């Protein structure tokens, strides 16, 4: 028998929806930008006197956009926060965590669209005329380790590695929160982060550990999820009342944008940067995200029914469909019917379809299962 939810009012921070949309859209945008440059060349607005060379402004803008893959870490941070906070709330209010119901909720939220796309893949690769990918790694959620072993990104599953890491997180996290005393959890979260840092230190200079291992290994990337969990624990015990002065926010914004426009987040020239550099960006981005969520005076704090927050609820589909739709539109429409000088139409087509299809799949595929998911919720939520 399903347990009766404790709270009638769902737990929901609508500002997190906007941030999740931003994180997902950043990843879609960087993939679209890289393909645009590869196929249509550097636009004259970003080029120097030599049309094949970036201007100073173009170089910095291109570097900034190239770092939009940081959206994955932002998503991990948000996910770690939400999952941990809800588990802590359930543990406190129900006296325990129903782990079976936790897994059912995660399955109903992730698996319907995830496996729908997997089922659709044979038709997609036949239509594209591309090789068939391996299915077992995505079905059993070890596609990140397959990519490490092969050093190859296969359509349409290249970006599914991050879903695999989230699933590994879900396999471990509810047990930690359920069976470790709440007051000791921060030490556990810090240990997980230290494990990631130690792995990255081990990776530096080790010929057996490749760039792919650092970028895709669950141990290397789970620290962002653990950091989100640590923030959730702090907020759960002493809710944030963050009111960051405008001057401080401007300094952080400028520092973050300048750093992202001059540094390559996926390049680690020494052991220190390999182990620690991501925390500089997580700290700055995390402060701005916390200000947006917990500062009632922050700008653009839209209500739950605002279109941006609605798109945030579609963010899983935006991420999953993004790279798939990009390749289909590029190779089956734009390069076939709109080649050469018609590259200008690329962006409205890519962005429009990359939002429209996830909205449709959210309404037809995800939403019915999300309604079913609430039957297994101890702490009611719109997550």
XYZ file of C-alpha atoms in Angstrom:
383
model
C 0.000 0.000 0.000
C 1.293 3.448 -0.907
C 2.135 5.638 2.065
C 0.105 8.809 2.528
C 2.147 11.919 1.769
C 2.922 13.987 4.836
C 2.595 17.430 3.283
C -0.392 18.438 1.217
C 1.406 21.432 -0.224
C 4.101 20.284 -2.688
C 7.671 21.332 -2.053
C 8.699 23.472 -5.003
C 11.310 26.143 -5.635
C 10.227 27.554 -9.013
C 13.495 29.470 -9.398
C 15.278 26.129 -9.684
C 13.165 25.381 -12.764
C 14.590 28.462 -14.481
C 18.125 27.422 -13.518
C 17.587 23.891 -14.814
C 16.376 25.306 -18.108
C 19.475 27.509 -18.271
C 21.765 24.546 -17.563
C 20.114 22.323 -20.192
C 19.947 25.090 -22.794
C 23.635 25.928 -22.297
C 24.556 22.377 -23.324
C 22.227 22.454 -26.342
C 23.599 25.857 -27.370
C 27.275 24.880 -27.208
C 26.694 21.803 -29.378
C 24.751 23.906 -31.875
C 27.465 26.581 -31.903
C 30.284 24.107 -32.487
C 28.437 22.531 -35.422
C 27.576 25.967 -36.837
C 31.237 27.012 -36.851
C 32.350 23.671 -38.286
C 29.903 23.771 -41.199
C 29.521 27.474 -41.961
C 32.829 28.879 -40.747
C 33.530 31.832 -38.475
C 30.921 34.571 -39.012
C 32.414 37.866 -40.115
C 31.246 39.533 -36.902
C 33.649 37.289 -34.957
C 36.478 37.107 -37.503
C 39.627 39.167 -37.916
C 40.980 40.411 -41.234
C 41.631 36.754 -41.978
C 38.130 35.216 -42.194
C 39.471 31.927 -40.822
C 40.862 33.537 -37.665
C 38.868 34.891 -34.725
C 39.120 38.538 -33.738
C 39.936 39.374 -30.123
C 36.234 39.659 -29.328
C 35.380 36.558 -31.334
C 38.026 34.524 -29.569
C 36.708 35.431 -26.124
C 33.062 34.944 -27.089
C 33.839 31.588 -28.673
C 35.710 30.489 -25.547
C 32.783 31.582 -23.361
C 30.293 29.591 -25.418
C 32.693 26.648 -25.612
C 32.555 26.452 -21.814
C 28.762 26.133 -21.794
C 29.247 22.419 -21.170
C 29.600 23.648 -17.600
C 25.811 23.451 -17.666
C 26.196 19.740 -16.847
C 27.962 20.588 -13.568
C 25.273 23.167 -12.827
C 22.668 20.474 -13.382
C 24.545 18.075 -11.109
C 24.722 20.758 -8.415
C 20.966 21.394 -8.622
C 20.139 17.687 -8.714
C 22.336 16.936 -5.710
C 20.650 19.752 -3.787
C 17.083 18.714 -4.624
C 17.488 14.992 -4.086
C 19.327 15.428 -0.798
C 16.910 18.038 0.551
C 13.885 15.874 -0.232
C 15.498 12.810 1.348
C 16.349 14.783 4.492
C 12.816 16.154 4.663
C 11.330 12.681 4.291
C 13.685 11.251 6.917
C 12.723 13.934 9.410
C 8.975 13.977 8.808
C 8.370 10.260 8.231
C 11.082 8.998 10.549
C 12.669 6.971 7.745
C 13.266 6.950 4.003
C 11.206 4.629 1.837
C 13.983 3.565 -0.524
C 11.713 1.448 -2.699
C 9.447 4.419 -3.353
C 12.486 6.597 -4.025
C 13.610 4.267 -6.804
C 10.086 4.055 -8.215
C 9.887 7.859 -8.345
C 13.249 8.148 -10.094
C 12.302 5.423 -12.580
C 9.019 7.130 -13.412
C 10.795 10.463 -13.870
C 13.800 9.332 -15.935
C 13.086 6.067 -17.685
C 9.981 6.751 -19.859
C 11.587 9.336 -22.150
C 15.068 7.820 -21.820
C 13.943 4.383 -23.026
C 11.556 5.872 -25.577
C 14.547 7.459 -27.308
C 16.497 4.207 -27.050
C 13.565 2.356 -28.661
C 13.444 4.999 -31.401
C 17.167 4.741 -32.136
C 17.103 1.903 -34.740
C 14.790 4.030 -36.885
C 16.934 7.141 -36.358
C 20.248 5.534 -37.348
C 18.609 3.855 -40.354
C 17.215 7.201 -41.494
C 20.530 8.967 -40.970
C 22.460 6.169 -42.656
C 24.888 5.978 -39.747
C 26.287 2.947 -37.892
C 24.161 1.344 -35.225
C 25.381 2.175 -31.696
C 25.847 -0.209 -28.807
C 22.624 -0.532 -26.825
C 23.723 -2.470 -23.757
C 25.778 0.404 -22.239
C 22.828 2.829 -22.342
C 20.250 0.245 -21.269
C 22.322 -0.677 -18.218
C 23.617 2.845 -17.568
C 27.347 2.412 -18.088
C 27.630 4.379 -21.310
C 30.111 6.786 -19.709
C 32.518 3.901 -19.082
C 32.007 2.575 -22.617
C 32.971 5.982 -24.002
C 36.057 6.018 -21.765
C 37.071 2.610 -23.148
C 36.410 3.410 -26.818
C 37.117 7.181 -26.814
C 34.269 7.482 -29.283
C 31.018 9.497 -29.202
C 28.243 7.564 -30.947
C 24.968 8.999 -32.256
C 22.481 9.310 -30.652
C 23.861 8.372 -27.232
C 26.963 10.579 -27.030
C 25.508 12.833 -24.345
C 23.797 10.076 -22.341
C 26.928 9.707 -20.203
C 25.646 12.301 -17.724
C 22.381 10.401 -17.239
C 24.441 7.334 -16.361
C 26.314 9.313 -13.689
C 23.031 10.552 -12.222
C 21.724 6.986 -12.103
C 24.877 5.861 -10.274
C 24.271 8.716 -7.815
C 20.684 7.555 -7.253
C 21.876 4.004 -6.518
C 24.020 5.185 -3.603
C 22.579 8.412 -2.194
C 19.308 7.267 -0.571
C 21.171 4.591 1.394
C 23.702 7.134 2.677
C 21.021 9.568 3.792
C 18.818 6.810 5.211
C 21.340 4.891 7.292
C 23.950 7.456 8.304
C 23.021 9.776 11.198
C 21.959 13.116 9.778
C 24.523 15.061 11.789
C 27.334 12.991 10.247
C 26.215 13.365 6.642
C 28.370 16.454 5.902
C 31.478 14.359 6.612
C 30.223 11.717 4.186
C 29.531 14.316 1.485
C 32.987 15.829 2.008
C 34.509 12.349 1.780
C 32.800 11.802 -1.597
C 34.183 15.133 -2.796
C 37.657 14.201 -1.500
C 37.385 10.918 -3.402
C 36.762 12.850 -6.630
C 39.644 15.215 -5.954
C 41.934 12.296 -5.145
C 40.958 10.536 -8.363
C 41.775 13.604 -10.417
C 45.138 14.004 -8.665
C 45.813 10.358 -9.456
C 44.895 11.005 -13.085
C 47.515 13.705 -13.621
C 50.555 12.303 -15.350
C 49.150 8.771 -15.304
C 49.343 7.389 -18.855
C 46.600 4.865 -18.078
C 44.095 7.620 -17.216
C 42.946 9.547 -20.286
C 41.114 12.839 -20.694
C 37.962 10.793 -21.228
C 38.463 9.124 -17.854
C 38.651 12.461 -16.069
C 35.724 13.957 -17.938
C 33.351 10.964 -17.859
C 34.227 8.805 -14.864
C 31.516 8.764 -12.215
C 34.031 9.162 -9.399
C 35.545 12.196 -11.111
C 32.213 13.941 -11.639
C 30.087 12.963 -8.636
C 31.622 15.680 -6.446
C 29.311 18.320 -7.963
C 26.333 16.209 -6.874
C 27.859 15.767 -3.411
C 28.477 19.514 -3.146
C 24.805 20.104 -3.950
C 23.973 17.625 -1.200
C 26.159 19.498 1.277
C 24.424 22.787 0.449
C 21.055 21.043 0.892
C 22.092 19.773 4.350
C 23.120 23.293 5.415
C 19.911 24.827 4.058
C 17.798 22.114 5.677
C 19.219 22.883 9.116
C 19.442 26.640 8.733
C 17.474 27.955 5.745
C 19.347 30.514 3.684
C 18.350 34.155 3.832
C 20.724 35.390 1.187
C 20.658 39.075 0.307
C 23.755 39.682 -1.741
C 24.501 43.378 -2.396
C 24.288 44.532 -6.009
C 27.989 45.458 -6.084
C 29.022 41.997 -4.928
C 26.774 40.371 -7.522
C 28.262 42.498 -10.289
C 31.792 41.563 -9.243
C 30.914 37.863 -9.233
C 29.120 38.076 -12.581
C 32.026 39.912 -14.217
C 34.583 37.556 -12.673
C 32.665 34.481 -13.813
C 32.076 35.719 -17.357
C 35.674 36.907 -17.765
C 37.053 33.608 -16.466
C 34.792 31.576 -18.730
C 35.832 33.706 -21.717
C 39.568 33.268 -21.117
C 39.916 29.758 -19.674
C 39.181 26.311 -21.105
C 37.341 24.309 -18.452
C 38.222 21.008 -20.115
C 41.962 21.749 -20.160
C 44.030 20.939 -17.082
C 47.707 21.822 -17.538
C 48.742 20.753 -14.043
C 47.579 18.577 -11.152
C 46.234 21.466 -9.108
C 43.953 22.730 -11.887
C 42.861 19.191 -12.703
C 41.807 18.587 -9.114
C 40.535 21.992 -8.042
C 39.724 24.293 -10.969
C 36.101 23.239 -11.269
C 35.446 24.374 -7.693
C 36.309 27.956 -8.559
C 33.537 27.943 -11.158
C 31.130 25.949 -8.990
C 31.648 28.479 -6.194
C 30.968 31.526 -8.358
C 28.066 29.944 -10.226
C 26.706 28.458 -7.012
C 26.689 31.840 -5.271
C 24.749 33.403 -8.125
C 22.330 30.484 -8.227
C 21.773 30.692 -4.452
C 21.193 34.434 -4.696
C 18.607 33.879 -7.430
C 16.768 31.145 -5.507
C 16.950 32.461 -1.946
C 17.089 36.239 -2.338
C 13.516 37.573 -2.650
C 14.915 40.799 -4.121
C 16.722 39.042 -6.973
C 15.635 39.984 -10.483
C 13.575 37.783 -12.792
C 12.160 35.567 -10.037
C 9.224 34.336 -12.072
C 6.284 32.351 -10.787
C 5.836 28.625 -11.466
C 3.612 29.239 -14.502
C 6.055 31.521 -16.288
C 7.183 30.120 -19.691
C 10.819 29.935 -18.580
C 9.916 27.911 -15.509
C 7.694 25.702 -17.660
C 10.671 25.064 -19.950
C 12.617 24.204 -16.811
C 10.171 21.373 -16.200
C 10.896 20.259 -19.766
C 14.657 20.437 -19.186
C 15.222 16.673 -19.167
C 13.770 16.423 -22.657
C 15.637 19.533 -23.812
C 18.882 17.868 -22.792
C 18.070 14.391 -24.142
C 16.671 15.542 -27.471
C 19.132 18.398 -28.025
C 22.093 16.740 -29.724
C 19.839 14.256 -31.527
C 17.633 16.936 -33.082
C 20.714 19.007 -33.930
C 22.224 16.236 -36.060
C 18.914 15.397 -37.732
C 18.134 19.018 -38.625
C 21.674 19.700 -39.744
C 22.094 16.675 -42.003
C 18.539 16.187 -43.193
C 17.390 19.796 -43.608
C 19.925 22.597 -43.358
C 22.867 21.103 -45.255
C 20.550 19.549 -47.861
C 18.091 22.347 -48.578
C 19.753 25.435 -47.100
C 23.488 25.088 -47.821
C 26.145 27.754 -48.210
C 25.083 31.315 -47.556
C 21.816 30.362 -45.863
C 23.512 29.586 -42.559
C 21.578 32.462 -40.974
C 18.449 30.302 -40.762
C 20.329 27.712 -38.714
C 19.662 29.299 -35.323
C 15.881 29.869 -35.457
C 15.394 26.346 -36.827
C 17.686 24.666 -34.300
C 16.449 26.590 -31.256
C 12.782 26.412 -32.234
C 12.750 22.651 -32.830
C 15.013 22.005 -29.821
C 12.325 23.540 -27.615
C 9.202 22.376 -29.448
C 9.968 18.646 -29.489
C 10.830 18.480 -25.753
C 7.603 20.343 -24.940
C 5.609 17.773 -26.913
C 7.449 14.841 -25.343
C 7.004 16.367 -21.880
C 3.251 16.661 -22.323
C 2.725 13.277 -24.004
C 5.403 11.055 -22.446
C 6.826 12.527 -19.244
C 3.835 14.248 -17.675
C 1.561 11.179 -17.347
C 4.327 9.292 -15.540
C 5.052 12.293 -13.330
C 1.424 12.276 -12.197
C 1.807 8.586 -11.401
C 5.029 9.373 -9.555
C 3.160 11.454 -6.975
C 1.448 8.299 -5.703
C 4.825 7.165 -4.378
C 5.855 10.499 -2.896
C 6.186 10.773 0.875
C 7.131 14.439 0.591
C 5.034 15.860 -2.213
C 6.969 17.783 -4.819
C 6.747 19.071 -8.364
C 10.325 17.934 -9.095
